[in-house]
Amino acid sequence: MNLFGVLDINASALTAERQRAEVVASNLANAETTRTPKGGPYRRQHVVFGTERLRAGGATGALAGFRDLFARGVRVERVVQDKTPPVRRFDPAHPDADAQGYVAYPAINPVEEMVNLMGAARAYEINVAATQATKSMITQSLEILR
């Protein structure tokens, strides 16, 4: 793999981590949403990452048999809803209360979501640092060729 390929991998990771941060921010923003257009409370969402593989012509020679071992990057395969049932709180004055006076709230723990957001931000920072290091190696390689 050349250094420009490393930049492609870093770029894909940056995109995936940005989407992860957006999903976590959406979870935090909707932690108290009791009614959605689909009905019921907001459902927490999770990002599922996957790997991009080399295309059929990517590996040649002795490496051709190992083409599935080489990743091209990371991608968001899908965003899934959490299956955890809503949290029920007694609040008979709430407009979304049921006949017994309970309101269904999203099963979202703000502390857990903040940890997830910090993890996404840290992973983003690490990929930015890796991109900068790769750019520095490319620059140094060009200086050697002068």
Short mmCIF file of C-alpha atoms in Angstrom, two decimals:
data_model
loop_
_atom_site.label_atom_id
_atom_site.label_comp_id
_atom_site.label_asym_id
_atom_site.label_seq_id
_atom_site.Cartn_x
_atom_site.Cartn_y
_atom_site.Cartn_z
CA MET A 1 0.00 0.00 0.00
CA ASN A 2 1.28 3.44 -0.83
CA LEU A 3 1.02 6.53 1.36
CA PHE A 4 -1.85 7.92 -0.68
CA GLY A 5 -3.81 4.74 0.10
CA VAL A 6 -3.26 5.46 3.79
CA LEU A 7 -4.82 8.89 3.26
CA ASP A 8 -7.89 7.20 1.74
CA ILE A 9 -8.22 4.95 4.79
CA ASN A 10 -7.89 7.94 7.14
CA ALA A 11 -10.49 9.89 5.16
CA SER A 12 -12.97 7.02 5.37
CA ALA A 13 -12.42 6.74 9.12
CA LEU A 14 -12.95 10.49 9.56
CA THR A 15 -16.25 10.26 7.68
CA ALA A 16 -17.42 7.27 9.72
CA GLU A 17 -16.51 8.87 13.06
CA ARG A 18 -18.27 12.09 12.05
CA GLN A 19 -21.45 10.12 11.38
CA ARG A 20 -21.04 8.28 14.69
CA ALA A 21 -20.78 11.64 16.49
CA GLU A 22 -23.90 12.90 14.69
CA VAL A 23 -25.91 9.83 15.76
CA VAL A 24 -24.77 10.19 19.37
CA ALA A 25 -25.65 13.91 19.32
CA SER A 26 -29.09 13.00 17.99
CA ASN A 27 -29.51 10.51 20.85
CA LEU A 28 -28.60 13.21 23.37
CA ALA A 29 -30.89 15.78 21.75
CA ASN A 30 -33.84 13.37 21.87
CA ALA A 31 -33.28 11.93 25.35
CA GLU A 32 -36.61 13.38 26.54
CA THR A 33 -38.63 13.00 23.30
CA THR A 34 -41.81 11.11 24.17
CA ARG A 35 -43.55 11.40 20.81
CA THR A 36 -42.11 10.97 17.32
CA PRO A 37 -43.84 11.17 13.93
CA LYS A 38 -43.80 7.35 13.84
CA GLY A 39 -45.47 7.23 17.25
CA GLY A 40 -44.04 6.41 20.64
CA PRO A 41 -40.83 7.70 22.17
CA TYR A 42 -37.57 8.25 20.33
CA ARG A 43 -35.45 5.11 19.99
CA ARG A 44 -31.72 5.30 20.68
CA GLN A 45 -29.59 4.60 17.62
CA HIS A 46 -26.25 2.85 17.15
CA VAL A 47 -23.76 3.04 14.28
CA VAL A 48 -22.44 -0.25 12.92
CA PHE A 49 -19.03 0.02 11.26
CA GLY A 50 -17.72 -2.27 8.54
CA THR A 51 -14.59 -2.50 6.43
CA GLU A 52 -14.06 -1.65 2.80
CA ARG A 53 -12.16 -4.41 1.01
CA LEU A 54 -9.77 -4.24 -1.92
CA ARG A 55 -11.48 -4.56 -5.26
CA ALA A 56 -10.79 -7.63 -7.41
CA GLY A 57 -7.86 -6.05 -9.23
CA GLY A 58 -6.31 -4.45 -6.14
CA ALA A 59 -3.89 -7.16 -5.10
CA THR A 60 -1.49 -8.63 -7.61
CA GLY A 61 1.24 -11.25 -7.72
CA ALA A 62 1.90 -13.11 -4.49
CA LEU A 63 -0.68 -10.99 -2.65
CA ALA A 64 -3.58 -11.86 -4.97
CA GLY A 65 -4.62 -14.84 -2.82
CA PHE A 66 -4.77 -12.65 0.28
CA ARG A 67 -6.91 -9.87 -1.13
CA ASP A 68 -9.55 -10.25 1.65
CA LEU A 69 -6.94 -9.52 4.31
CA PHE A 70 -6.34 -5.96 3.15
CA ALA A 71 -8.81 -3.32 4.25
CA ARG A 72 -9.33 -0.15 2.24
CA GLY A 73 -11.01 1.74 5.00
CA VAL A 74 -13.98 1.91 7.28
CA ARG A 75 -17.58 2.62 6.41
CA VAL A 76 -20.88 2.89 8.22
CA GLU A 77 -22.75 -0.28 7.29
CA ARG A 78 -25.98 0.82 8.92
CA VAL A 79 -27.58 2.73 11.75
CA VAL A 80 -29.74 0.48 13.92
CA GLN A 81 -32.32 1.26 16.56
CA ASP A 82 -31.79 0.03 20.10
CA LYS A 83 -34.21 -2.72 21.13
CA THR A 84 -34.27 -1.62 24.78
CA PRO A 85 -37.85 -0.93 25.86
CA PRO A 86 -38.76 2.64 26.80
CA VAL A 87 -38.46 3.80 30.39
CA ARG A 88 -41.87 4.38 31.97
CA ARG A 89 -42.25 7.27 34.41
CA PHE A 90 -45.34 8.21 36.36
CA ASP A 91 -46.47 11.67 35.25
CA PRO A 92 -50.26 11.84 34.87
CA ALA A 93 -50.16 15.55 33.90
CA HIS A 94 -47.97 14.88 30.84
CA PRO A 95 -49.86 15.05 27.51
CA ASP A 96 -48.38 11.68 26.43
CA ALA A 97 -49.38 9.83 29.62
CA ASP A 98 -51.27 6.58 29.17
CA ALA A 99 -54.46 5.62 31.01
CA GLN A 100 -52.45 4.65 34.13
CA GLY A 101 -50.58 7.98 34.12
CA TYR A 102 -47.25 6.62 32.85
CA VAL A 103 -45.17 8.26 30.11
CA ALA A 104 -42.77 6.28 27.91
CA TYR A 105 -39.36 7.97 27.66
CA PRO A 106 -36.40 6.88 25.51
CA ALA A 107 -33.99 4.45 27.17
CA ILE A 108 -31.07 6.85 26.84
CA ASN A 109 -28.41 7.33 29.50
CA PRO A 110 -26.87 10.80 28.94
CA VAL A 111 -23.64 9.80 30.69
CA GLU A 112 -23.19 6.79 28.39
CA GLU A 113 -23.93 8.95 25.35
CA MET A 114 -21.37 11.54 26.44
CA VAL A 115 -18.75 8.78 26.77
CA ASN A 116 -19.68 7.61 23.25
CA LEU A 117 -19.38 11.18 21.97
CA MET A 118 -15.97 11.60 23.61
CA GLY A 119 -14.87 8.30 22.05
CA ALA A 120 -15.96 9.44 18.59
CA ALA A 121 -14.21 12.79 19.06
CA ARG A 122 -11.01 11.09 20.23
CA ALA A 123 -11.05 8.63 17.31
CA TYR A 124 -11.53 11.59 14.96
CA GLU A 125 -8.53 13.37 16.53
CA ILE A 126 -6.38 10.25 16.17
CA ASN A 127 -7.26 9.96 12.49
CA VAL A 128 -6.45 13.62 11.93
CA ALA A 129 -3.05 13.04 13.57
CA ALA A 130 -2.48 9.98 11.38
CA THR A 131 -3.37 12.04 8.30
CA GLN A 132 -0.90 14.75 9.32
CA ALA A 133 1.83 12.16 9.90
CA THR A 134 1.17 10.62 6.49
CA LYS A 135 1.31 14.03 4.83
CA SER A 136 4.62 14.66 6.58
CA MET A 137 6.01 11.34 5.29
CA ILE A 138 4.91 12.20 1.74
CA THR A 139 6.59 15.61 2.02
CA GLN A 140 9.80 14.07 3.36
CA SER A 141 9.76 11.48 0.57
CA LEU A 142 9.51 14.24 -2.01
CA GLU A 143 12.39 16.10 -0.34
CA ILE A 144 14.57 12.99 -0.63
CA LEU A 145 13.87 12.82 -4.35
CA ARG A 146 15.12 16.39 -4.92
#
